[in-house]
Structure formats: C-alpha cells, structure tokens
mmCIF file of N, CA and C in Angstrom:
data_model
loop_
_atom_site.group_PDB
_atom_site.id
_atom_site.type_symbol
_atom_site.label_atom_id
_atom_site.label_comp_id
_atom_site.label_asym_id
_atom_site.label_seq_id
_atom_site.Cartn_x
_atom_site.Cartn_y
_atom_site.Cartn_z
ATOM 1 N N UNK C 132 -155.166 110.143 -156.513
ATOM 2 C CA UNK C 132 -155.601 109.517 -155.271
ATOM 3 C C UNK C 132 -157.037 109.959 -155.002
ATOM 4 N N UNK C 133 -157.952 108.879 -154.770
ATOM 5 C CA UNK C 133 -158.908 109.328 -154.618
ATOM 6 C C UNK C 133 -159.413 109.873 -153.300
ATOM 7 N N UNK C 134 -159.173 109.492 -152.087
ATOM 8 C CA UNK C 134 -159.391 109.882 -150.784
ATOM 9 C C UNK C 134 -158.147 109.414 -149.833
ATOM 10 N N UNK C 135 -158.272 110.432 -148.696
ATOM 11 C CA UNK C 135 -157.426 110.077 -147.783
ATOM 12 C C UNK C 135 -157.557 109.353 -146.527
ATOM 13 N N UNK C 136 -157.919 107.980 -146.811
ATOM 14 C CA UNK C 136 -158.130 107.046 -145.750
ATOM 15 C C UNK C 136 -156.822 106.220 -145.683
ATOM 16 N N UNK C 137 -157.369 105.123 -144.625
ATOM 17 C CA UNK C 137 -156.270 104.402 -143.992
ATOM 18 C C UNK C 137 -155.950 103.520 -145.213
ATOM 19 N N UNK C 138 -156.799 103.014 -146.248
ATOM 20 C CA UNK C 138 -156.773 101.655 -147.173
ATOM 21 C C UNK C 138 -155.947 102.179 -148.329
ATOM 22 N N UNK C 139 -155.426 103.515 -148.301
ATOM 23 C CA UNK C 139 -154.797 104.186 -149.848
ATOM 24 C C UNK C 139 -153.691 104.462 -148.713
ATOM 25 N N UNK C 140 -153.099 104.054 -147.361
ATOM 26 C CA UNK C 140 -152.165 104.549 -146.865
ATOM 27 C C UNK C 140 -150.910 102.914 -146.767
ATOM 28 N N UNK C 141 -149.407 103.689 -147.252
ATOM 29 C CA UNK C 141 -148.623 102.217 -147.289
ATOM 30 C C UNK C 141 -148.328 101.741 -145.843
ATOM 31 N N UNK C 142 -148.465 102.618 -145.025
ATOM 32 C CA UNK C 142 -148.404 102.238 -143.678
ATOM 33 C C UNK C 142 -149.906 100.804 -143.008
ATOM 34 N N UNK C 143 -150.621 101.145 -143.888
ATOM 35 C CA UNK C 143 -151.864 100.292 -143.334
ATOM 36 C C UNK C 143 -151.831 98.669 -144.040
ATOM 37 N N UNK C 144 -151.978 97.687 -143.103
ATOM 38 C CA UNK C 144 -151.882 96.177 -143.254
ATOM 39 C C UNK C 144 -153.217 95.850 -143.305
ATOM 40 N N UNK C 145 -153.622 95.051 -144.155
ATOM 41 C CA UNK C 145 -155.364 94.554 -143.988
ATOM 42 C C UNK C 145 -155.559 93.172 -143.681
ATOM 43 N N UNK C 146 -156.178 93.210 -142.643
ATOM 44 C CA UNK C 146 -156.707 91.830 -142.136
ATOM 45 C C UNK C 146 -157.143 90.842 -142.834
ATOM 46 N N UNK C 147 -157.042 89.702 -143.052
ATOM 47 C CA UNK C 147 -157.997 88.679 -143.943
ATOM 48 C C UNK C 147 -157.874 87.215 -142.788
ATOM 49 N N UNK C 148 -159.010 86.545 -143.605
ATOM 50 C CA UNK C 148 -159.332 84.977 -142.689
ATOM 51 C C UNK C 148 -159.188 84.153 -143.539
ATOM 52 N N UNK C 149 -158.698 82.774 -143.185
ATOM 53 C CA UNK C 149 -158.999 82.003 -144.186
ATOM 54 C C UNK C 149 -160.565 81.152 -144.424
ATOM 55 N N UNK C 150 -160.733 80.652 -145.348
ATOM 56 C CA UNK C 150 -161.937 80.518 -145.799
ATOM 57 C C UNK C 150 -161.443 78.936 -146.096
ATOM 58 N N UNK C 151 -162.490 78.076 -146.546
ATOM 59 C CA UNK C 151 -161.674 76.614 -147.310
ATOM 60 C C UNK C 151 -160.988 76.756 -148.175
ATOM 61 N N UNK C 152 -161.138 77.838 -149.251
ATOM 62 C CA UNK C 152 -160.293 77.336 -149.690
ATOM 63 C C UNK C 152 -159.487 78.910 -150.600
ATOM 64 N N UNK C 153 -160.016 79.678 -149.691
ATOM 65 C CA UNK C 153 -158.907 80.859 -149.838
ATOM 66 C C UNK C 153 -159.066 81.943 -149.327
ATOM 67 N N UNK C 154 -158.327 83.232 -149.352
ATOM 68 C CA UNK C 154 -158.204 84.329 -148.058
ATOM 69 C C UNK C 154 -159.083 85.387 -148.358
ATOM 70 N N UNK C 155 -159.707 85.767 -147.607
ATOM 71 C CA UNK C 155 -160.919 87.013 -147.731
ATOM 72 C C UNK C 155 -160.767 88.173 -146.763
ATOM 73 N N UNK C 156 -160.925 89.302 -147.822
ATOM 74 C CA UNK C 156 -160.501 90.507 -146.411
ATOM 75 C C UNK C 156 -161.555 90.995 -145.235
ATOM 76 N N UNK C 157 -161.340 91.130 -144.510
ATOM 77 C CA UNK C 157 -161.972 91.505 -143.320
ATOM 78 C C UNK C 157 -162.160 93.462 -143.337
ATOM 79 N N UNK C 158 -162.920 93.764 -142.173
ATOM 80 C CA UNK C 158 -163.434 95.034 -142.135
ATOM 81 C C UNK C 158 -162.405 95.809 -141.132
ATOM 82 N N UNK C 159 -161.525 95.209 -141.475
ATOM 83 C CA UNK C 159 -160.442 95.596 -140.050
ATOM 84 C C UNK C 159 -158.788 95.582 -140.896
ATOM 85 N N UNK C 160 -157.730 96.283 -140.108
ATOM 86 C CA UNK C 160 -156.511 96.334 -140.261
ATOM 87 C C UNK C 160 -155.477 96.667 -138.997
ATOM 88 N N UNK C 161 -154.582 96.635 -139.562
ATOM 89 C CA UNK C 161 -153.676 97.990 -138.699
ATOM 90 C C UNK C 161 -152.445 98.521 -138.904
ATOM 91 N N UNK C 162 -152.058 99.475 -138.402
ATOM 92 C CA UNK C 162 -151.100 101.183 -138.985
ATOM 93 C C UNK C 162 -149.979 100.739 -138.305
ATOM 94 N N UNK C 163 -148.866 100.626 -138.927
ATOM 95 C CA UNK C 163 -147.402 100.592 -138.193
ATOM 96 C C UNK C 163 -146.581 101.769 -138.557
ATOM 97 N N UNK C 164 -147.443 103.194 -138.491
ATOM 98 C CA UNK C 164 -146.589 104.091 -138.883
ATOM 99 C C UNK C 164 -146.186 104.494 -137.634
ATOM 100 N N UNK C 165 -146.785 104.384 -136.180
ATOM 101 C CA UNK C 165 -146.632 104.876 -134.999
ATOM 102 C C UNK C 165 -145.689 103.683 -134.550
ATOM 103 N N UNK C 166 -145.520 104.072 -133.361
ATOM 104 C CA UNK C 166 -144.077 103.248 -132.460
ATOM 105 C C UNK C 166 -145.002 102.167 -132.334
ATOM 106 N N UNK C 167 -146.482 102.021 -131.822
ATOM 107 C CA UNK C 167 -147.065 100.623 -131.394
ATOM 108 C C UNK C 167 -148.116 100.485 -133.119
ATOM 109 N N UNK C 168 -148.843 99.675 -133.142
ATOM 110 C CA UNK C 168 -149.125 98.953 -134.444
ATOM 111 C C UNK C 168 -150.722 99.904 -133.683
ATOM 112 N N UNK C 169 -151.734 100.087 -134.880
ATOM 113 C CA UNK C 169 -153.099 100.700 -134.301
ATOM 114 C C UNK C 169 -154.002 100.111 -134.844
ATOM 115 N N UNK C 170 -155.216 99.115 -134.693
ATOM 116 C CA UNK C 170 -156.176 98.883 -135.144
ATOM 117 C C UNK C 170 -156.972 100.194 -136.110
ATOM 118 N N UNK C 171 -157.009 99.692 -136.752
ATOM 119 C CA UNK C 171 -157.600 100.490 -138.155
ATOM 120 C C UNK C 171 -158.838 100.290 -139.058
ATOM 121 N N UNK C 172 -159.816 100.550 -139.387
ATOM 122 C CA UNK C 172 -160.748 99.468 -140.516
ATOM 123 C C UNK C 172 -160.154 100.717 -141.714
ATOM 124 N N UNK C 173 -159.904 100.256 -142.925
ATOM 125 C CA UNK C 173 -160.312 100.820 -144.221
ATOM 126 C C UNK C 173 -160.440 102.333 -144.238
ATOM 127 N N UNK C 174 -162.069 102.361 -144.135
ATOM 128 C CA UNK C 174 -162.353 103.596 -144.090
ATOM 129 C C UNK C 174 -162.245 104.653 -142.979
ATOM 130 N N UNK C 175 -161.268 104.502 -141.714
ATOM 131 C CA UNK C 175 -161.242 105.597 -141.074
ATOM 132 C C UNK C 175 -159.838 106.725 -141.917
ATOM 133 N N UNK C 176 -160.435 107.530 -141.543
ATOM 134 C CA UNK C 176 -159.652 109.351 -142.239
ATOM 135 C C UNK C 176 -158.162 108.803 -141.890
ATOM 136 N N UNK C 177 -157.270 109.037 -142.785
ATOM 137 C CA UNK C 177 -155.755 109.676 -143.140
ATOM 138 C C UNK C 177 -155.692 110.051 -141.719
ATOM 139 N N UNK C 178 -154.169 109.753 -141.298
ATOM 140 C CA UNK C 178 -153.462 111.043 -139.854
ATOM 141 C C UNK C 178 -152.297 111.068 -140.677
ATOM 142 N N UNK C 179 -151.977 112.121 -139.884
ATOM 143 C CA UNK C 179 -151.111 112.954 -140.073
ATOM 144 C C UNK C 179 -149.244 112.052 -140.761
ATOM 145 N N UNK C 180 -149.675 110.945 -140.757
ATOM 146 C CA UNK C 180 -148.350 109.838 -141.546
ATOM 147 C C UNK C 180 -148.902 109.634 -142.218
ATOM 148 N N UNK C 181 -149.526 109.830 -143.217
ATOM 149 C CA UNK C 181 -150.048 109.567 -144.076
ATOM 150 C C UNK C 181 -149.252 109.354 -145.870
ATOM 151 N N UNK C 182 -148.991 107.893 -146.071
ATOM 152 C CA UNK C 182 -147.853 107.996 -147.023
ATOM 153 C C UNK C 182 -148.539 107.481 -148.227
ATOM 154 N N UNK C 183 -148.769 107.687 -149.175
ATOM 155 C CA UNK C 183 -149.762 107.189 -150.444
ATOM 156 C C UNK C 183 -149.110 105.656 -151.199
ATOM 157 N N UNK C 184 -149.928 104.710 -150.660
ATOM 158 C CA UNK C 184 -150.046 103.671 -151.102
ATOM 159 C C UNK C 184 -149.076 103.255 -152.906
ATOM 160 N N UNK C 185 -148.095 103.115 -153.206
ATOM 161 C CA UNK C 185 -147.329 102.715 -154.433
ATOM 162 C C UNK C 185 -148.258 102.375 -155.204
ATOM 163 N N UNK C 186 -148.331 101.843 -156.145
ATOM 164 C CA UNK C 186 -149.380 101.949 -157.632
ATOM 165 C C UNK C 186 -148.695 100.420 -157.796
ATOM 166 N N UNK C 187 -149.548 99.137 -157.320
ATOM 167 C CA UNK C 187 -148.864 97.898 -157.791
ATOM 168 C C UNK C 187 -149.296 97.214 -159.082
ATOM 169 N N UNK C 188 -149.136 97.772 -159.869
ATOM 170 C CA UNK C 188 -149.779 97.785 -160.938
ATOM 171 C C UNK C 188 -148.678 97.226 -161.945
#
C-alpha cells in the first residue's frame, strides 16, 4: 500500500459525471464507514476506519 488516504480506503465511493459519451471522475467522494456518509476528495489522510482497498485485479 502505498499511502494512507481516503482513495486506497474500501469504505470511500468516488464521484464521477457524465460526459457525452462516458463517466469521468471528479475531485470529490464520500466515506460510509461512519453512521452518516462524509464528503471526502481522494487525497485527504486515512481516519481511524481505515480498511485497505481489495486488489481488483
């Protein structure tokens, strides 16, 4: 794992828009590891739920 941000966490959802003619990610997300859902971008730091993203590989 390379760092402990929100974008390597399985709890974190990433935003995207659609485009004409397909989906592009945005600079934004959010965390459903807490009771309410939390706006998130990418790169803010790991908390303390912090669960390492599965290898979809």
């Amino acid at each position: 794992m390379d760092s402990f941000t929100c974008s390597n966490c399985a709890h974190y959802y990433q935003h995207y828009i659609r485009t004409r003619r397909r989906f592009v990610e945005i600079h934004d997300g959010h965390c459903v590891a807490a009771p309410r859902a939390k706006n998130r971008t990418p790169d803010t730091p790991a908390c303390d739920k912090f669960l390492p993203r599965p290898d979809r590989t």
